[in-house]
Short mmCIF file of C-alpha atoms in Angstrom, two decimals:
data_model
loop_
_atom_site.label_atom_id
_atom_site.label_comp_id
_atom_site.label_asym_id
_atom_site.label_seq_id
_atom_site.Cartn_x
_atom_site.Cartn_y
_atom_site.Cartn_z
CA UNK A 1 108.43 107.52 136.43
CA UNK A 2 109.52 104.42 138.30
CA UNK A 3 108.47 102.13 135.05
CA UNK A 4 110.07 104.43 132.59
CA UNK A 5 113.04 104.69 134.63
CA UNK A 6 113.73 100.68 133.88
CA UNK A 7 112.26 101.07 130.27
CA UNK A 8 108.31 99.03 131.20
CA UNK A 9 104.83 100.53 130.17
CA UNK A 10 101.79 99.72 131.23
CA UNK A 11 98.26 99.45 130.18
CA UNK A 12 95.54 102.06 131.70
CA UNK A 13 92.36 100.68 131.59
CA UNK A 14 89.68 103.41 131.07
CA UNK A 15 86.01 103.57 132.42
CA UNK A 16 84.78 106.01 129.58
CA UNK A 17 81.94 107.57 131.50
CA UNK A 18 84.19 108.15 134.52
CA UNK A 19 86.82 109.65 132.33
CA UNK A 20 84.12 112.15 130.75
CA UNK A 21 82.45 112.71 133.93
CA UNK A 22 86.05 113.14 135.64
CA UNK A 23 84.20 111.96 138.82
CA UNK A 24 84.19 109.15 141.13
CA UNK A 25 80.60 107.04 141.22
CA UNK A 26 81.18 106.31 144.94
CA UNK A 27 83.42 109.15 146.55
CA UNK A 28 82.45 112.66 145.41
CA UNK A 29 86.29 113.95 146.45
CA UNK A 30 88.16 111.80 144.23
CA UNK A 31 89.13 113.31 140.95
CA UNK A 32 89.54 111.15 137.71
CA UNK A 33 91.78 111.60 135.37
CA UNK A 34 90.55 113.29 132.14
CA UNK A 35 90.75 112.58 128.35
CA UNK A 36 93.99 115.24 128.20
CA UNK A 37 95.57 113.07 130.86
CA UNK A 38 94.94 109.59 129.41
CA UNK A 39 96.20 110.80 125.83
CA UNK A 40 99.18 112.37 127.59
CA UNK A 41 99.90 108.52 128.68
CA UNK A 42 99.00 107.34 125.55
CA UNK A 43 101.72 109.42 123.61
CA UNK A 44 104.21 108.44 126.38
CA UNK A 45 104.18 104.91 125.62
CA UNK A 46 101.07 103.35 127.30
CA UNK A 47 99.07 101.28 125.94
CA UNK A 48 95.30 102.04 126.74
CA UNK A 49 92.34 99.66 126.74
CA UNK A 50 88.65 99.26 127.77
CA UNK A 51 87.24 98.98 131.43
CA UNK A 52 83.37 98.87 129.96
CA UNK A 53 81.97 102.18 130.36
CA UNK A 54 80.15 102.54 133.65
CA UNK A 55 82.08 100.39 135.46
CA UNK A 56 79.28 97.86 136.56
CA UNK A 57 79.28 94.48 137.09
CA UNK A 58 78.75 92.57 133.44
CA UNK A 59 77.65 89.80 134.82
CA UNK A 60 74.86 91.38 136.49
CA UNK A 61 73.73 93.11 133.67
CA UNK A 62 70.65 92.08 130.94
CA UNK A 63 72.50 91.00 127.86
CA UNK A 64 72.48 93.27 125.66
CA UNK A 65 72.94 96.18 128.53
CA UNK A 66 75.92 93.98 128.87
CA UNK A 67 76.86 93.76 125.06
CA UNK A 68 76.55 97.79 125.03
CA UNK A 69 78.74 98.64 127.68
CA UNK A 70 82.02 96.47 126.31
CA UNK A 71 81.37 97.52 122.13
CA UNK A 72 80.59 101.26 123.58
CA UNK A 73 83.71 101.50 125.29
CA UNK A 74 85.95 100.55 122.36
CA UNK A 75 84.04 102.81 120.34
CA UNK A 76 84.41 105.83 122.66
CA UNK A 77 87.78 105.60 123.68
CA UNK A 78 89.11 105.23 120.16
CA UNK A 79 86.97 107.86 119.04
CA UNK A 80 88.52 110.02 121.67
CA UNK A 81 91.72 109.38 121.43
CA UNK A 82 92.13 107.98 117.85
CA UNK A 83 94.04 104.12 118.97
CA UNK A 84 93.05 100.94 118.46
CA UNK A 85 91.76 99.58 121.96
CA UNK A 86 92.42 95.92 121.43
CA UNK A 87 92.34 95.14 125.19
CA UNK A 88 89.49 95.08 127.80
CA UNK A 89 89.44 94.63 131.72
CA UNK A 90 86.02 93.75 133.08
CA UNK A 91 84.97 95.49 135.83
CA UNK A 92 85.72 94.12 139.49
CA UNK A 93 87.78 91.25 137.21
CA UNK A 94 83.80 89.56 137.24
CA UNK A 95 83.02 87.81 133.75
CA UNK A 96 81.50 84.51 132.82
CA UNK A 97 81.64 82.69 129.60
CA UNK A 98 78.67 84.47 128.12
CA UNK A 99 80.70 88.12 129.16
CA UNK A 100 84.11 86.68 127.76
CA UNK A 101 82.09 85.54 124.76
CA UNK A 102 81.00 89.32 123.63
CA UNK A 103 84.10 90.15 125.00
CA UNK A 104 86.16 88.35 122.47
CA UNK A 105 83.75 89.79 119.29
CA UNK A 106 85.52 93.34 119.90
CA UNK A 107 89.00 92.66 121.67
CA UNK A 108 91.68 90.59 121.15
CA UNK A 109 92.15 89.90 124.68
CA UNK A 110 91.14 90.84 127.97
CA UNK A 111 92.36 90.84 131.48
CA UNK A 112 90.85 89.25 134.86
CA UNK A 113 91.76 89.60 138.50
CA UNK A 114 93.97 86.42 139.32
CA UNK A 115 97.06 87.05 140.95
CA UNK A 116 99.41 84.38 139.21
CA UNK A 117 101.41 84.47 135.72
CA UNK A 118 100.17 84.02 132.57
CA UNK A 119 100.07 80.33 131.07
CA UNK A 120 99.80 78.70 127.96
CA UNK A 121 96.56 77.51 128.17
CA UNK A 122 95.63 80.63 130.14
CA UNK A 123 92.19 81.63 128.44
CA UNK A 124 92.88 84.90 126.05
CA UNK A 125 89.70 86.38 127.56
CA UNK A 126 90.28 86.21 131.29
CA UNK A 127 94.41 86.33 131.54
CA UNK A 128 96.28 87.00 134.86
CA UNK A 129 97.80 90.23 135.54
CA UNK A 130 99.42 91.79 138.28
CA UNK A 131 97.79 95.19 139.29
CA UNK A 132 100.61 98.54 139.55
CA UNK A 133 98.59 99.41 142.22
CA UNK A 134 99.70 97.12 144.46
CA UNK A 135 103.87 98.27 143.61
CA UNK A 136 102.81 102.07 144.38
CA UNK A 137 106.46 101.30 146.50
CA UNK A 138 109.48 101.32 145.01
CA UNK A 139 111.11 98.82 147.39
CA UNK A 140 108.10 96.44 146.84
CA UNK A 141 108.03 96.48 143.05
CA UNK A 142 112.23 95.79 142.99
CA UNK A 143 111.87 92.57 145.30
CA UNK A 144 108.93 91.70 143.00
CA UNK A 145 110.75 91.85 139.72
CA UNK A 146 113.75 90.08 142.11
CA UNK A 147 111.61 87.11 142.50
CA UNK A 148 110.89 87.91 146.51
CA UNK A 149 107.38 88.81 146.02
CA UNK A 150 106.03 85.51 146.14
CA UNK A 151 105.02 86.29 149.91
CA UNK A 152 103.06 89.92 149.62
CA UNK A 153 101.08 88.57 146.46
CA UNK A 154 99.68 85.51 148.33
CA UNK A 155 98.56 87.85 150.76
CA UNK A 156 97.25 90.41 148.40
CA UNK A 157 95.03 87.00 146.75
CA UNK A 158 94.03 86.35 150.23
CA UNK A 159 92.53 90.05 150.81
CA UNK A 160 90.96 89.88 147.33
CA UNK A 161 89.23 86.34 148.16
CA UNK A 162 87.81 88.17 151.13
CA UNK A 163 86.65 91.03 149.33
CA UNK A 164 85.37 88.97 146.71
CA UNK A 165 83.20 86.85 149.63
CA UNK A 166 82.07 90.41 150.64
CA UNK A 167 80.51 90.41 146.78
CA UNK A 168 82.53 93.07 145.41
CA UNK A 169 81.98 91.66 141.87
CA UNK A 170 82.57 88.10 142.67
CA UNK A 171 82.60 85.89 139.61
#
């Protein structure tokens, strides 16, 4: 409601395996949306793209393991929902040029982890972005689009270097 209210979207980027499951791989009590839900968004102005299908690391996958689980994705989801799904976010943000290679034979552009803005020469297949999840408050999101969030998004790179040291799906 809070992006609509100011006229934004977003882009929802779907697991397919959680989203037919409806389950979370790690914490049984945590329920996924479903394939009603994600439509729901769809028709309400969000764009959707690909978060591989299982949600593992790509870059510790075999190849073509690897290969299946970013063309499988697209597949699925526009199968199921009948949209182009020109956009993919790699798991835990972790590619390498060999992942954003078979990445970029079935999107036109995917997403990484960095917290910084988007530059020309930013490569199509591993671009910036700033996570929603991280403006769940109102107040926060308003300073950020004030230009005050300079301050809570170095520390939110800080806590994802450390969890990135901590290998969860370093690059």
């Amino acid at each position: 409601p809070e992006l609509a209210s100011r006229g934004f979207s977003a882009t929802l980027f779907l697991a397919c395996d959680m989203i037919a499951s409806g389950r979370h791989p790690c914490v049984d009590s945590v329920r996924l949306m479903g394939w009603d839900e994600a439509a729901s968004l769809h028709k309400a102005g969000w764009e959707v793209g690909s978060h591989a299908c299982t949600h593992h690391n790509l870059t510790r996958l075999p190849w073509e393991e690897c290969q299946r689980e970013i063309g499988q994705s697209q597949q699925r989801l526009q199968a199921q929902l009948g949209v182009p799904i020109p956009h993919f976010a790699a798991p835990f943000g972790a590619t390498n040029s060999r992942v954003r290679e078979a990445i970029s034979t079935c999107y036109q552009a995917a997403v990484g982890t960095r917290l910084c803005l988007m530059e020309s020469h930013s490569d199509r297949f591993d671009l910036p972005r700033l996570e929603m999840f991280y403006f769940r408050d109102p107040a926060r999101f308003e300073a950020h689009l004030d230009g005050r969030g300079g301050a809570y998004l170095g520390l939110r790179k800080l806590l994802r270097a450390a969890g990135q040291a901590l290998n969860w799906g370093s690059k």
